[in-house]
Amino acid sequence: MRSLQPQVKAIQERHAGDQERIQLETAHIYKLSGVDPLAGCLPTLVTIPVWIGLYKALSNVANEGLLTEGFFWIPSLAGPTTIAARESGQGISWLFPFTDGHPPLGWSDTMAYLVLPILLVISQYLSAQIMQSSQSNDPSQQGAQAAVKFLPLLIGYFALSVPSGLSLYWLTNNVLSSAQQVWLQKLGGAKNPVQEYIDKLAREESTNVGKYEPADKSEVLPKAGKPQPGQVPKPSEPQRGGRYSWLNSTSS
């Protein structure tokens, strides 16, 4: 869709004020190019039930005390909080209040649990930047783009009160999705139908160059010194020193 942005922008400028015509012309371009503008939303919609189910499953397992294993620097995949604390609105009570300058879990465990939400915010921000079209200047999308900028912060706050296993899964998903998008958009993994069509036209045009040029240019250009039928021959210029004879011949 990024390669179609110049055409979409031209339609918006040409039919400014006629929203219905803009939508029809834009849909026509998408249809000719074989692009579905809603295709990018489908993976996100499909994963929403997965996230909800995974959140419920990991929360219940953690509440039963069956998710106490650590993972690398994470003390416990169950996280620093419980379902009861989240339901009572105290999901981040493991951060506050400080006692004698120390958080409730101590500095070591608190910093270990904070690393994952911070990494999740960074990965979500980078993923949003990669997914966002750099060529999109549609004013109607400015509100959505502004919301995307605050989404990583909301996800980071959410990660403070959920099992660390869910945050770890979310972080892994962001890293893999970002790598996939970089491969598709930057490294040539995805085929661009619009660019392929433009390249095809360029190849055909370069092939046809010189196709209609005559082999013998004498068929097109008349030979010098031989006038065409109906053309009055132009008298030749006099040689140096013979101007008087030339004037007499032309006057007679």
C-alpha positions as a printed NumPy array, in Angstrom:
array([[  0.   ,   0.   ,   0.   ],
       [  2.949,   2.336,   0.487],
       [  3.685,   2.321,  -3.241],
       [  0.097,   3.438,  -3.931],
       [  0.272,   6.48 ,  -1.647],
       [  1.3  ,   8.912,  -4.443],
       [ -1.737,   7.868,  -6.497],
       [ -4.052,   8.07 ,  -3.483],
       [ -2.736,  11.511,  -2.59 ],
       [ -3.242,  12.693,  -6.182],
       [ -6.871,  11.505,  -6.048],
       [ -7.443,  13.378,  -2.789],
       [ -6.051,  16.578,  -4.266],
       [ -7.97 ,  16.225,  -7.524],
       [-11.33 ,  15.52 ,  -5.851],
       [-10.905,  17.622,  -2.712],
       [-14.253,  18.013,  -0.965],
       [-15.895,  15.036,  -2.703],
       [-15.361,  12.259,  -0.175],
       [-17.549,   9.765,  -2.024],
       [-15.585,  10.197,  -5.245],
       [-12.297,   9.853,  -3.359],
       [-13.426,   6.574,  -1.82 ],
       [-14.578,   5.192,  -5.17 ],
       [-11.361,   6.151,  -6.964],
       [ -9.199,   4.812,  -4.143],
       [-11.089,   1.517,  -4.055],
       [-10.685,   1.257,  -7.83 ],
       [ -6.9  ,   1.677,  -7.563],
       [ -6.699,  -0.941,  -4.811],
       [ -8.734,  -3.358,  -6.918],
       [ -6.564,  -2.883, -10.009],
       [ -3.412,  -3.391,  -7.946],
       [ -4.745,  -6.445,  -6.124],
       [ -4.355,  -4.791,  -2.712],
       [ -6.782,  -5.328,   0.16 ],
       [ -6.583,  -2.378,   2.601],
       [ -8.205,  -4.469,   5.354],
       [ -5.737,  -7.338,   5.057],
       [ -3.344,  -5.729,   7.55 ],
       [ -6.046,  -5.626,  10.243],
       [ -6.888,  -9.323,   9.993],
       [ -3.817, -10.692,  11.847],
       [ -4.411,  -8.256,  14.711],
       [ -8.085,  -9.191,  15.   ],
       [ -7.242, -12.888,  14.958],
       [ -4.713, -12.552,  17.785],
       [ -7.08 , -10.72 ,  20.157],
       [ -8.864, -13.926,  21.319],
       [ -5.455, -15.584,  21.651],
       [ -4.217, -12.813,  23.946],
       [ -7.35 , -12.967,  26.093],
       [ -7.185, -16.754,  26.407],
       [ -3.465, -16.706,  27.167],
       [ -3.945, -14.024,  29.81 ],
       [ -6.663, -16.041,  31.557],
       [ -4.694, -19.283,  31.362],
       [ -1.418, -17.862,  32.667],
       [ -3.199, -15.906,  35.398],
       [ -4.986, -19.018,  36.654],
       [ -1.817, -21.123,  36.51 ],
       [  0.128, -18.435,  38.352],
       [ -2.598, -18.143,  40.978],
       [ -2.347, -21.894,  41.614],
       [  1.371, -21.567,  42.257],
       [  2.335, -23.63 ,  39.205],
       [  4.31 , -20.919,  37.405],
       [  7.057, -20.159,  39.877],
       [  9.981, -21.082,  37.612],
       [ 12.445, -18.374,  36.744],
       [ 13.63 , -17.491,  33.26 ],
       [ 17.016, -15.875,  32.691],
       [ 16.929, -12.711,  34.834],
       [ 13.184, -13.022,  35.697],
       [ 12.742, -14.379,  39.252],
       [  9.347, -15.974,  38.485],
       [  7.192, -16.286,  35.354],
       [  4.155, -15.756,  37.581],
       [  5.19 , -12.147,  38.015],
       [  5.335,  -9.964,  41.107],
       [  1.551,  -9.705,  41.591],
       [ -1.548, -11.91 ,  41.896],
       [ -5.047, -12.072,  40.446],
       [ -6.535, -10.78 ,  43.709],
       [ -4.24 ,  -7.758,  43.642],
       [ -5.116,  -7.014,  40.016],
       [ -8.837,  -7.354,  40.643],
       [ -8.636,  -5.007,  43.632],
       [ -6.784,  -2.386,  41.601],
       [ -3.456,  -3.009,  43.338],
       [ -1.643,  -4.64 ,  40.437],
       [  1.404,  -2.412,  40.862],
       [  1.504,  -2.565,  44.662],
       [  4.849,  -4.389,  44.379],
       [  6.417,  -1.049,  43.394],
       [  5.022,   1.143,  46.163],
       [  5.191,   2.217,  48.943],
       [  8.888,   2.366,  49.749],
       [ 10.04 ,   1.274,  53.175],
       [ 13.323,   2.73 ,  54.396],
       [ 14.151,   3.625,  50.801],
       [ 13.453,   0.133,  49.462],
       [ 10.511,  -1.183,  47.404],
       [  8.407,  -4.027,  48.84 ],
       [ 10.293,  -6.719,  46.864],
       [ 13.727,  -5.214,  47.341],
       [ 15.802,  -3.524,  44.692],
       [ 17.155,  -6.706,  43.14 ],
       [ 13.824,  -8.392,  42.351],
       [ 12.105,  -5.093,  41.533],
       [ 14.692,  -4.148,  38.913],
       [ 14.614,  -7.684,  37.503],
       [ 10.84 ,  -7.487,  37.029],
       [ 11.033,  -3.959,  35.575],
       [ 13.402,  -4.972,  32.767],
       [ 10.696,  -6.903,  30.916],
       [  8.098,  -4.07 ,  30.761],
       [ 10.816,  -1.641,  29.608],
       [ 11.911,  -4.006,  26.836],
       [  8.267,  -4.5  ,  25.914],
       [  7.714,  -0.731,  25.549],
       [ 10.814,  -0.384,  23.347],
       [  9.904,  -3.35 ,  21.151],
       [  6.307,  -2.169,  20.784],
       [  7.462,   1.311,  19.765],
       [  9.91 ,  -0.048,  17.184],
       [  7.289,  -2.435,  15.85 ],
       [  4.79 ,   0.413,  15.456],
       [  7.381,   2.53 ,  13.633],
       [  8.14 ,  -0.292,  11.214],
       [  4.491,  -1.066,  10.584],
       [  3.565,   2.57 ,  10.068],
       [  3.726,   3.683,   6.467],
       [  6.407,   6.321,   6.043],
       [  4.71 ,   7.649,   2.898],
       [  1.252,   8.084,   4.323],
       [  0.28 ,  11.771,   4.537],
       [ -3.46 ,  11.238,   4.79 ],
       [ -4.851,  13.806,   7.272],
       [ -7.61 ,  11.373,   8.243],
       [ -4.974,   9.009,   9.676],
       [ -3.282,  11.547,  11.932],
       [ -5.533,  10.675,  14.863],
       [ -4.768,   6.97 ,  14.535],
       [ -1.042,   7.674,  14.235],
       [ -1.14 ,   9.776,  17.399],
       [ -2.886,   6.944,  19.26 ],
       [ -0.224,   4.494,  18.101],
       [  2.459,   6.649,  19.73 ],
       [  0.844,   6.255,  23.166],
       [  0.051,   2.56 ,  22.757],
       [  3.521,   1.32 ,  23.868],
       [  3.189,   3.228,  27.152],
       [ -0.219,   1.688,  27.817],
       [  1.136,  -1.776,  27.065],
       [  4.089,  -1.153,  29.378],
       [  1.753,  -0.137,  32.208],
       [ -0.369,  -3.222,  31.543],
       [  2.759,  -5.406,  31.686],
       [  3.44 ,  -4.26 ,  35.261],
       [  0.406,  -6.147,  36.563],
       [  0.267,  -9.323,  34.441],
       [  2.236, -12.562,  34.692],
       [  5.773, -12.196,  33.391],
       [  5.187, -15.181,  31.126],
       [  2.58 , -13.199,  29.176],
       [  4.893, -10.193,  28.881],
       [  7.681, -12.48 ,  27.686],
       [  5.386, -13.96 ,  25.044],
       [  4.35 , -10.47 ,  23.926],
       [  7.989,  -9.357,  23.693],
       [  8.91 , -12.386,  21.592],
       [  5.956, -11.748,  19.3  ],
       [  7.026,  -8.116,  18.785],
       [ 10.6  ,  -9.093,  17.94 ],
       [  9.546, -11.754,  15.437],
       [  6.886,  -9.512,  13.852],
       [  9.363,  -6.654,  13.462],
       [ 11.952,  -8.957,  11.896],
       [  9.326, -10.266,   9.483],
       [  8.279,  -6.759,   8.447],
       [ 11.887,  -5.689,   7.897],
       [ 12.449,  -8.719,   5.68 ],
       [  9.264,  -8.098,   3.702],
       [  9.623,  -4.323,   3.264],
       [ 13.362,  -3.662,   3.292],
       [ 15.017,  -6.87 ,   2.116],
       [ 12.763,  -7.666,  -0.826],
       [ 10.806, -10.491,   0.76 ],
       [  7.44 ,  -9.166,  -0.455],
       [  6.52 ,  -8.685,  -4.09 ],
       [  5.249,  -5.241,  -4.959],
       [  2.622,  -5.637,  -7.713],
       [  2.632,  -1.928,  -8.518],
       [  6.401,  -1.755,  -8.871],
       [  6.414,  -4.965, -10.909],
       [  3.878,  -3.442, -13.309],
       [  5.959,  -0.258, -13.629],
       [  9.109,  -2.291, -14.287],
       [  7.266,  -4.335, -16.901],
       [  6.176,  -1.197, -18.747],
       [  9.731,   0.147, -18.593],
       [ 11.118,  -3.073, -20.063],
       [  8.563,  -3.079, -22.863],
       [  9.302,   0.557, -23.664],
       [ 13.05 ,  -0.042, -23.748],
       [ 12.517,  -3.066, -25.995],
       [ 10.438,  -1.069, -28.468],
       [ 13.002,   1.729, -28.719],
       [ 14.442,   1.635, -32.242],
       [ 11.901,  -0.945, -33.358],
       [ 10.333,   1.402, -35.9  ],
       [ 13.525,   3.127, -37.054],
       [ 14.129,   2.483, -40.77 ],
       [ 17.247,   0.572, -41.657],
       [ 18.017,   2.952, -44.539],
       [ 17.576,   6.587, -43.563],
       [ 17.674,   7.561, -47.229],
       [ 14.053,   6.369, -47.414],
       [ 13.047,   9.198, -45.079],
       [ 15.566,  11.955, -45.756],
       [ 15.928,  13.138, -49.359],
       [ 19.339,  13.081, -50.919],
       [ 21.111,  16.388, -50.972],
       [ 21.09 ,  18.176, -54.305],
       [ 17.966,  16.424, -55.699],
       [ 14.754,  18.483, -55.314],
       [ 11.491,  16.742, -54.532],
       [  8.638,  16.738, -57.12 ],
       [  6.958,  20.164, -57.303],
       [  9.785,  21.87 , -55.491],
       [ 11.412,  24.856, -57.193],
       [ 15.123,  24.289, -57.331],
       [ 17.118,  26.89 , -55.529],
       [ 19.929,  28.359, -57.576],
       [ 23.297,  27.586, -56.264],
       [ 25.354,  30.261, -54.616],
       [ 28.004,  31.844, -56.86 ],
       [ 31.595,  30.996, -56.445],
       [ 33.934,  33.603, -55.152],
       [ 34.748,  36.127, -57.885],
       [ 31.775,  35.12 , -60.116],
       [ 29.004,  37.195, -58.552],
       [ 28.509,  39.375, -61.686],
       [ 28.004,  36.343, -63.965],
       [ 25.598,  34.813, -61.469],
       [ 23.437,  37.975, -61.334],
       [ 23.229,  38.079, -65.143],
       [ 22.183,  34.432, -65.337],
       [ 19.415,  34.813, -62.753],
       [ 18.052,  38.038, -64.276],
       [ 17.788,  36.443, -67.705]])
